[in-house]
PDB file of C-alpha atoms in Angstrom:
ATOM      1  CA  MET B   1      92.313 193.009 159.532  1.00 38.00           C
ATOM      2  CA  MET B   2      95.507 191.024 159.454  1.00 40.00           C
ATOM      3  CA  ILE B   3      95.060 187.591 158.043  1.00 41.00           C
ATOM      4  CA  MET B   4      97.385 185.009 160.014  1.00 46.00           C
ATOM      5  CA  LYS B   5      98.205 181.705 158.606  1.00 52.00           C
ATOM      6  CA  THR B   6      97.992 178.353 160.064  1.00 55.00           C
ATOM      7  CA  PRO B   7     101.059 177.741 161.971  1.00 60.00           C
ATOM      8  CA  GLN B   8     102.734 175.157 160.110  1.00 64.00           C
ATOM      9  CA  ALA B   9     105.182 173.896 162.934  1.00 64.00           C
ATOM     10  CA  LEU B  10     102.112 172.464 164.423  1.00 71.00           C
ATOM     11  CA  ILE B  11     100.458 170.849 161.409  1.00 66.00           C
ATOM     12  CA  ASN B  12     102.300 167.545 161.718  1.00 65.00           C
ATOM     13  CA  THR B  13     102.000 167.191 165.439  1.00 69.00           C
ATOM     14  CA  ASP B  14      99.545 164.420 166.909  1.00 69.00           C
ATOM     15  CA  SER B  15      98.087 167.349 169.034  1.00 76.00           C
ATOM     16  CA  PHE B  16      99.253 170.641 170.573  1.00 81.00           C
ATOM     17  CA  THR B  17      98.150 172.769 173.598  1.00 82.00           C
ATOM     18  CA  ARG B  18      96.831 176.417 174.001  1.00 83.00           C
ATOM     19  CA  GLU B  19     100.396 177.369 174.938  1.00 85.00           C
ATOM     20  CA  GLU B  20     102.228 175.852 171.989  1.00 84.00           C
ATOM     21  CA  TYR B  21      99.569 177.181 169.521  1.00 82.00           C
ATOM     22  CA  ILE B  22      99.899 180.625 170.945  1.00 82.00           C
ATOM     23  CA  SER B  23     103.818 180.505 170.995  1.00 82.00           C
ATOM     24  CA  VAL B  24     103.923 179.526 167.207  1.00 79.00           C
ATOM     25  CA  ILE B  25     101.358 182.490 166.273  1.00 79.00           C
ATOM     26  CA  LYS B  26     103.580 184.967 168.565  1.00 79.00           C
ATOM     27  CA  GLU B  27     106.908 183.916 166.657  1.00 77.00           C
ATOM     28  CA  ASN B  28     105.052 185.349 163.409  1.00 71.00           C
ATOM     29  CA  ASN B  29     103.035 188.109 164.896  1.00 73.00           C
ATOM     30  CA  ARG B  30     105.026 189.942 167.629  1.00 72.00           C
ATOM     31  CA  GLU B  31     103.116 193.015 167.463  1.00 74.00           C
ATOM     32  CA  LEU B  32     100.086 191.086 168.845  1.00 75.00           C
ATOM     33  CA  SER B  33      98.864 191.473 172.483  1.00 79.00           C
ATOM     34  CA  GLU B  34      98.430 188.510 174.680  1.00 79.00           C
ATOM     35  CA  GLY B  35      94.690 189.051 174.418  1.00 81.00           C
ATOM     36  CA  ALA B  36      94.721 189.206 170.986  1.00 81.00           C
ATOM     37  CA  LEU B  37      96.592 186.069 171.006  1.00 79.00           C
ATOM     38  CA  ALA B  38      93.951 184.187 173.143  1.00 80.00           C
ATOM     39  CA  TYR B  39      91.344 185.714 171.028  1.00 82.00           C
ATOM     40  CA  ARG B  40      92.741 184.091 167.677  1.00 80.00           C
ATOM     41  CA  LEU B  41      92.711 180.684 169.523  1.00 80.00           C
ATOM     42  CA  ARG B  42      88.947 181.039 170.554  1.00 82.00           C
ATOM     43  CA  GLU B  43      88.128 182.139 167.037  1.00 83.00           C
ATOM     44  CA  ASP B  44      89.847 179.312 165.259  1.00 80.00           C
ATOM     45  CA  ALA B  45      88.258 176.835 167.797  1.00 78.00           C
ATOM     46  CA  ALA B  46      84.792 178.234 167.217  1.00 77.00           C
ATOM     47  CA  ASN B  47      85.146 178.255 163.247  1.00 76.00           C
ATOM     48  CA  GLY B  48      86.485 174.642 163.209  1.00 72.00           C
ATOM     49  CA  ASN B  49      90.185 175.813 162.079  1.00 77.00           C
ATOM     50  CA  ILE B  50      91.234 173.818 165.092  1.00 79.00           C
ATOM     51  CA  ILE B  51      89.451 171.158 167.061  1.00 78.00           C
ATOM     52  CA  ARG B  52      89.582 170.524 170.872  1.00 77.00           C
ATOM     53  CA  ILE B  53      90.009 166.870 171.574  1.00 75.00           C
ATOM     54  CA  GLY B  54      90.406 167.357 175.333  1.00 70.00           C
ATOM     55  CA  ARG B  55      91.687 169.405 178.392  1.00 73.00           C
ATOM     56  CA  ASN B  56      94.190 171.846 176.840  1.00 78.00           C
ATOM     57  CA  GLN B  57      94.591 169.405 173.648  1.00 78.00           C
ATOM     58  CA  TYR B  58      93.768 170.685 170.134  1.00 82.00           C
ATOM     59  CA  VAL B  59      94.392 169.296 166.574  1.00 79.00           C
ATOM     60  CA  PHE B  60      93.891 170.461 163.134  1.00 75.00           C
ATOM     61  CA  PRO B  61      91.095 169.294 161.051  1.00 73.00           C
ATOM     62  CA  GLY B  62      91.643 166.278 158.693  1.00 73.00           C
ATOM     63  CA  ASN B  63      90.162 163.228 157.737  1.00 68.00           C
ATOM     64  CA  LYS B  64      89.579 162.226 161.237  1.00 80.00           C
ATOM     65  CA  GLN B  65      86.308 162.624 163.056  1.00 83.00           C
ATOM     66  CA  SER B  66      85.122 162.983 166.796  1.00 85.00           C
ATOM     67  CA  TYR B  67      84.235 159.410 168.252  1.00 91.00           C
ATOM     68  CA  GLY B  68      80.481 158.863 168.811  1.00 92.00           C
ATOM     69  CA  HIS B  69      78.128 155.903 169.000  1.00 94.00           C
ATOM     70  CA  MET B  70      74.659 155.067 168.461  1.00 95.00           C
ATOM     71  CA  TYR B  71      73.507 153.410 171.637  1.00 97.00           C
ATOM     72  CA  SER B  72      70.949 150.744 171.597  1.00 96.00           C
ATOM     73  CA  ASP B  73      67.461 151.318 172.776  1.00 97.00           C
ATOM     74  CA  GLU B  74      68.075 149.292 175.941  1.00 97.00           C
ATOM     75  CA  ALA B  75      71.274 151.389 176.849  1.00 97.00           C
ATOM     76  CA  GLN B  76      69.319 154.567 176.267  1.00 97.00           C
ATOM     77  CA  LYS B  77      66.614 153.422 178.537  1.00 98.00           C
ATOM     78  CA  ILE B  78      68.886 152.474 181.330  1.00 98.00           C
ATOM     79  CA  ALA B  79      70.586 155.741 180.854  1.00 98.00           C
ATOM     80  CA  ALA B  80      67.422 157.684 181.604  1.00 97.00           C
ATOM     81  CA  GLU B  81      66.260 155.405 184.352  1.00 98.00           C
ATOM     82  CA  ILE B  82      69.543 156.470 186.364  1.00 98.00           C
ATOM     83  CA  GLU B  83      69.177 160.069 185.319  1.00 97.00           C
ATOM     84  CA  ASN B  84      65.732 160.159 186.480  1.00 97.00           C
ATOM     85  CA  GLU B  85      66.440 158.441 189.820  1.00 97.00           C
ATOM     86  CA  TYR B  86      69.792 159.903 190.638  1.00 96.00           C
ATOM     87  CA  SER B  87      69.734 163.421 188.613  1.00 92.00           C
ATOM     88  CA  ASP B  88      73.179 164.329 190.178  1.00 91.00           C
ATOM     89  CA  ALA B  89      74.988 160.903 189.498  1.00 93.00           C
ATOM     90  CA  GLU B  90      78.015 160.596 187.706  1.00 96.00           C
ATOM     91  CA  PHE B  91      78.007 157.546 185.390  1.00 98.00           C
ATOM     92  CA  GLN B  92      78.840 156.132 182.116  1.00 98.00           C
ATOM     93  CA  ILE B  93      77.812 153.493 179.886  1.00 98.00           C
ATOM     94  CA  PHE B  94      79.789 151.438 177.620  1.00 98.00           C
ATOM     95  CA  GLU B  95      78.027 148.486 175.683  1.00 97.00           C
ATOM     96  CA  LEU B  96      79.977 145.494 174.021  1.00 96.00           C
ATOM     97  CA  THR B  97      78.416 146.146 170.775  1.00 95.00           C
ATOM     98  CA  GLN B  98      80.297 149.429 170.577  1.00 95.00           C
ATOM     99  CA  LEU B  99      83.365 147.433 169.619  1.00 94.00           C
ATOM    100  CA  ASN B 100      81.831 145.917 166.390  1.00 94.00           C
ATOM    101  CA  ALA B 101      82.832 149.149 164.785  1.00 92.00           C
ATOM    102  CA  PHE B 102      86.349 148.050 164.986  1.00 91.00           C
ATOM    103  CA  VAL B 103      86.665 144.285 165.408  1.00 88.00           C
ATOM    104  CA  ASN B 104      86.791 141.708 162.923  1.00 85.00           C
ATOM    105  CA  HIS B 105      84.504 138.926 164.820  1.00 85.00           C
ATOM    106  CA  LEU B 106      81.320 140.914 165.477  1.00 86.00           C
ATOM    107  CA  TYR B 107      79.733 140.437 169.167  1.00 90.00           C
ATOM    108  CA  ALA B 108      76.188 139.193 168.402  1.00 89.00           C
ATOM    109  CA  HIS B 109      75.134 139.613 172.171  1.00 91.00           C
ATOM    110  CA  ASN B 110      75.182 142.682 174.121  1.00 95.00           C
ATOM    111  CA  THR B 111      76.194 143.550 177.592  1.00 97.00           C
ATOM    112  CA  ILE B 112      75.850 146.888 179.016  1.00 98.00           C
ATOM    113  CA  PHE B 113      78.523 147.900 181.461  1.00 98.00           C
ATOM    114  CA  VAL B 114      77.317 150.941 183.734  1.00 98.00           C
ATOM    115  CA  PHE B 115      80.587 152.931 185.273  1.00 98.00           C
ATOM    116  CA  VAL B 116      78.968 154.487 188.366  1.00 98.00           C
ATOM    117  CA  GLU B 117      80.802 157.115 191.051  1.00 96.00           C
ATOM    118  CA  ASN B 118      82.018 155.043 193.894  1.00 94.00           C
ATOM    119  CA  ASP B 119      79.478 156.439 196.472  1.00 95.00           C
ATOM    120  CA  LEU B 120      76.544 155.381 194.352  1.00 96.00           C
ATOM    121  CA  VAL B 121      77.687 152.182 193.227  1.00 97.00           C
ATOM    122  CA  ASP B 122      75.481 150.051 195.399  1.00 97.00           C
ATOM    123  CA  PHE B 123      72.588 152.314 195.261  1.00 97.00           C
ATOM    124  CA  VAL B 124      72.354 152.164 191.500  1.00 98.00           C
ATOM    125  CA  PHE B 125      72.874 148.197 191.574  1.00 98.00           C
ATOM    126  CA  ASP B 126      70.065 147.963 193.892  1.00 97.00           C
ATOM    127  CA  PHE B 127      68.034 150.351 191.674  1.00 98.00           C
ATOM    128  CA  LEU B 128      68.534 148.391 188.467  1.00 98.00           C
ATOM    129  CA  HIS B 129      68.470 145.137 190.171  1.00 97.00           C
ATOM    130  CA  ARG B 130      64.545 145.869 191.138  1.00 97.00           C
ATOM    131  CA  ILE B 131      63.832 146.652 187.433  1.00 97.00           C
ATOM    132  CA  TYR B 132      65.918 144.210 185.794  1.00 97.00           C
ATOM    133  CA  PRO B 133      65.773 141.011 188.248  1.00 95.00           C
ATOM    134  CA  GLY B 134      68.314 138.282 187.156  1.00 93.00           C
ATOM    135  CA  ARG B 135      70.130 140.562 184.564  1.00 96.00           C
ATOM    136  CA  VAL B 136      72.369 142.639 186.936  1.00 97.00           C
ATOM    137  CA  MET B 137      75.660 142.014 187.920  1.00 97.00           C
ATOM    138  CA  LEU B 138      77.972 144.174 190.682  1.00 97.00           C
ATOM    139  CA  LYS B 139      81.811 143.892 189.967  1.00 96.00           C
ATOM    140  CA  PRO B 140      81.684 140.288 188.728  1.00 96.00           C
ATOM    141  CA  SER B 141      84.897 138.270 188.324  1.00 94.00           C
ATOM    142  CA  SER B 142      85.292 136.989 184.808  1.00 93.00           C
ATOM    143  CA  ASP B 143      84.166 133.642 185.996  1.00 94.00           C
ATOM    144  CA  HIS B 144      80.977 135.024 187.431  1.00 95.00           C
ATOM    145  CA  TYR B 145      80.563 137.202 184.561  1.00 95.00           C
ATOM    146  CA  TYR B 146      80.574 134.261 181.727  1.00 93.00           C
ATOM    147  CA  ARG B 147      78.864 131.700 184.072  1.00 93.00           C
ATOM    148  CA  TYR B 148      75.637 133.965 184.458  1.00 92.00           C
ATOM    149  CA  LEU B 149      75.667 135.901 181.343  1.00 92.00           C
ATOM    150  CA  VAL B 150      72.128 136.763 179.474  1.00 93.00           C
ATOM    151  CA  GLU B 151      71.411 138.786 176.489  1.00 92.00           C
ATOM    152  CA  ASN B 152      71.671 142.582 177.380  1.00 94.00           C
ATOM    153  CA  GLN B 153      73.392 141.882 180.828  1.00 96.00           C
ATOM    154  CA  ILE B 154      73.777 144.716 183.029  1.00 98.00           C
ATOM    155  CA  VAL B 155      77.197 144.882 184.557  1.00 98.00           C
ATOM    156  CA  ILE B 156      77.697 147.491 187.236  1.00 98.00           C
ATOM    157  CA  LEU B 157      81.388 148.813 187.748  1.00 98.00           C
ATOM    158  CA  ARG B 158      83.021 151.693 189.596  1.00 97.00           C
ATOM    159  CA  LEU B 159      83.763 154.740 187.860  1.00 97.00           C
ATOM    160  CA  PRO B 160      87.528 155.681 188.472  1.00 93.00           C
ATOM    161  CA  SER B 161      88.831 158.986 188.880  1.00 87.00           C
ATOM    162  CA  GLU B 162      90.512 160.451 185.783  1.00 88.00           C
ATOM    163  CA  SER B 163      87.978 158.661 183.359  1.00 94.00           C
ATOM    164  CA  PRO B 164      87.999 160.682 180.445  1.00 93.00           C
ATOM    165  CA  ARG B 165      84.628 162.715 180.525  1.00 91.00           C
ATOM    166  CA  ASN B 166      82.136 163.426 177.687  1.00 89.00           C
ATOM    167  CA  ASP B 167      81.327 167.173 178.089  1.00 83.00           C
ATOM    168  CA  SER B 168      78.503 167.068 175.760  1.00 83.00           C
ATOM    169  CA  ALA B 169      76.905 163.881 176.760  1.00 91.00           C
ATOM    170  CA  PRO B 170      78.247 163.045 180.242  1.00 94.00           C
ATOM    171  CA  TRP B 171      76.805 159.303 180.419  1.00 97.00           C
ATOM    172  CA  GLN B 172      78.084 158.343 176.861  1.00 97.00           C
ATOM    173  CA  VAL B 173      81.801 156.840 177.255  1.00 97.00           C
ATOM    174  CA  ARG B 174      84.832 158.278 175.411  1.00 96.00           C
ATOM    175  CA  LEU B 175      86.745 156.152 172.881  1.00 96.00           C
ATOM    176  CA  GLU B 176      89.866 156.928 175.266  1.00 95.00           C
ATOM    177  CA  LYS B 177      88.335 155.205 178.063  1.00 97.00           C
ATOM    178  CA  ILE B 178      87.225 151.971 176.059  1.00 97.00           C
ATOM    179  CA  LEU B 179      90.935 151.664 174.834  1.00 97.00           C
ATOM    180  CA  VAL B 180      92.323 151.746 178.369  1.00 97.00           C
ATOM    181  CA  ASP B 181      89.746 149.331 179.843  1.00 96.00           C
ATOM    182  CA  ILE B 182      89.995 146.604 177.050  1.00 95.00           C
ATOM    183  CA  THR B 183      93.764 146.492 177.814  1.00 94.00           C
ATOM    184  CA  VAL B 184      94.145 146.672 181.361  1.00 94.00           C
ATOM    185  CA  ASP B 185      90.796 146.181 183.439  1.00 94.00           C
ATOM    186  CA  LYS B 186      90.537 142.740 184.771  1.00 92.00           C
ATOM    187  CA  LEU B 187      87.023 142.285 183.434  1.00 94.00           C
ATOM    188  CA  LEU B 188      87.056 144.059 179.978  1.00 94.00           C
ATOM    189  CA  SER B 189      90.737 142.894 179.107  1.00 92.00           C
ATOM    190  CA  GLY B 190      89.484 139.437 179.027  1.00 90.00           C
ATOM    191  CA  ILE B 191      86.388 139.938 176.890  1.00 87.00           C
ATOM    192  CA  VAL B 192      88.195 141.261 173.679  1.00 87.00           C
ATOM    193  CA  ALA B 193      90.408 138.575 172.254  1.00 86.00           C
ATOM    194  CA  PRO B 194      94.220 139.597 172.182  1.00 85.00           C
ATOM    195  CA  GLY B 195      94.038 139.031 168.251  1.00 86.00           C
ATOM    196  CA  GLU B 196      91.554 141.931 167.916  1.00 89.00           C
ATOM    197  CA  LEU B 197      93.387 144.447 169.967  1.00 91.00           C
ATOM    198  CA  GLU B 198      95.796 145.466 166.985  1.00 91.00           C
ATOM    199  CA  THR B 199      92.818 146.200 164.849  1.00 92.00           C
ATOM    200  CA  VAL B 200      90.868 148.097 167.477  1.00 93.00           C
ATOM    201  CA  PHE B 201      93.743 150.154 168.065  1.00 94.00           C
ATOM    202  CA  THR B 202      94.778 150.662 164.412  1.00 92.00           C
ATOM    203  CA  GLU B 203      91.116 151.593 163.264  1.00 92.00           C
ATOM    204  CA  SER B 204      90.603 153.803 166.144  1.00 93.00           C
ATOM    205  CA  ALA B 205      93.818 155.737 165.611  1.00 89.00           C
ATOM    206  CA  ASN B 206      93.103 156.270 162.027  1.00 87.00           C
ATOM    207  CA  GLN B 207      89.391 157.315 162.333  1.00 89.00           C
ATOM    208  CA  TYR B 208      89.281 159.252 165.252  1.00 90.00           C
ATOM    209  CA  TYR B 209      90.719 162.023 167.328  1.00 87.00           C
ATOM    210  CA  LEU B 210      92.198 160.785 170.492  1.00 89.00           C
ATOM    211  CA  ASP B 211      93.510 162.724 173.525  1.00 87.00           C
ATOM    212  CA  ILE B 212      96.329 160.941 174.321  1.00 87.00           C
ATOM    213  CA  ASN B 213      97.047 162.657 177.535  1.00 86.00           C
ATOM    214  CA  ALA B 214      93.620 161.767 178.882  1.00 89.00           C
ATOM    215  CA  MET B 215      94.233 158.223 178.075  1.00 93.00           C
ATOM    216  CA  PHE B 216      97.544 157.801 179.795  1.00 93.00           C
ATOM    217  CA  ARG B 217      95.904 159.926 182.902  1.00 92.00           C
ATOM    218  CA  TYR B 218      93.489 157.270 183.035  1.00 95.00           C
ATOM    219  CA  ALA B 219      95.897 154.407 182.532  1.00 95.00           C
ATOM    220  CA  ARG B 220      97.996 155.797 185.274  1.00 95.00           C
ATOM    221  CA  ARG B 221      95.165 155.923 187.725  1.00 94.00           C
ATOM    222  CA  LYS B 222      94.312 152.481 186.622  1.00 94.00           C
ATOM    223  CA  GLY B 223      97.986 151.421 187.652  1.00 94.00           C
ATOM    224  CA  SER B 224      99.008 150.493 184.348  1.00 94.00           C
ATOM    225  CA  LEU B 225     100.504 153.330 182.698  1.00 94.00           C
ATOM    226  CA  GLU B 226     103.650 151.651 181.037  1.00 94.00           C
ATOM    227  CA  LYS B 227     101.680 148.611 180.070  1.00 93.00           C
ATOM    228  CA  PHE B 228      99.182 150.811 178.075  1.00 95.00           C
ATOM    229  CA  ARG B 229     101.927 153.141 176.708  1.00 92.00           C
ATOM    230  CA  LYS B 230     103.690 150.374 175.169  1.00 92.00           C
ATOM    231  CA  ILE B 231     100.754 148.819 173.588  1.00 92.00           C
ATOM    232  CA  TYR B 232      99.417 151.858 172.414  1.00 92.00           C
ATOM    233  CA  MET B 233     102.754 152.683 170.679  1.00 90.00           C
ATOM    234  CA  GLU B 234     103.284 149.189 169.346  1.00 91.00           C
ATOM    235  CA  TYR B 235      99.915 149.071 167.533  1.00 90.00           C
ATOM    236  CA  THR B 236      99.549 152.998 166.659  1.00 86.00           C
ATOM    237  CA  HIS B 237     103.310 153.274 165.908  1.00 75.00           C
ATOM    238  CA  VAL B 238     102.755 156.974 167.483  1.00 67.00           C
ATOM    239  CA  ASN B 239     105.688 158.112 169.497  1.00 60.00           C
ATOM    240  CA  THR B 240     104.050 159.313 172.821  1.00 55.00           C
ATOM    241  CA  GLU B 241     107.243 160.087 174.687  1.00 56.00           C
ATOM    242  CA  ARG B 242     106.340 163.978 174.782  1.00 50.00           C
ATOM    243  CA  GLN B 243     102.960 163.307 175.940  1.00 51.00           C
ATOM    244  CA  LYS B 244     102.128 164.486 179.569  1.00 53.00           C
ATOM    245  CA  CYS B 245     100.196 162.353 182.038  1.00 53.00           C
TER     246      CYS B 245
END
């Protein structure tokens, strides 16, 4: 069996597509068929030689890791209750204490943000309000949020289209969505102190694989693509001009 070397031309890129990977392999192995090239890609992904970080986005393994968060018991309980009541509902949960892995000033009090697909927002709010009276807010303004804030407050928000999805754990939020939301979302951008943003972005980019295309698609859906792109490039020093969105 022919042993094909890792395509050096792609090693230093932030990420690459299936087409880019196959093109580089084909340059050095012109005798291979399209089927053999596609098989090589699948094998390398299965063996961990390359890592899929998003839709048609891959990276080579290095010192980074895939993002994950150990959710609080309260957040897991809420997720289970929603899944039991609305088995087909599309929702994601972000809890404020997730940011403690990145910020200098830790959040001592938790808020659980539940993003729900548009058609079910009101239903999920009514459902959780019956279980947790006095603890659930529906799309609050910043003033309303802070005025009635309690420990483990539950905030129901709409889940926009193009929100990055976690294929292995659908209700668990991806880091790409968090970075966009704390930058451009009306409510969440007011919760994270501006002075903490650089630390959050720098640590995220240094520690974890990020699907930049997914972030930019989501930022565009939020109507803030250029604002987010500028902030991301400023804090991570990553040139994103080649990224599609």
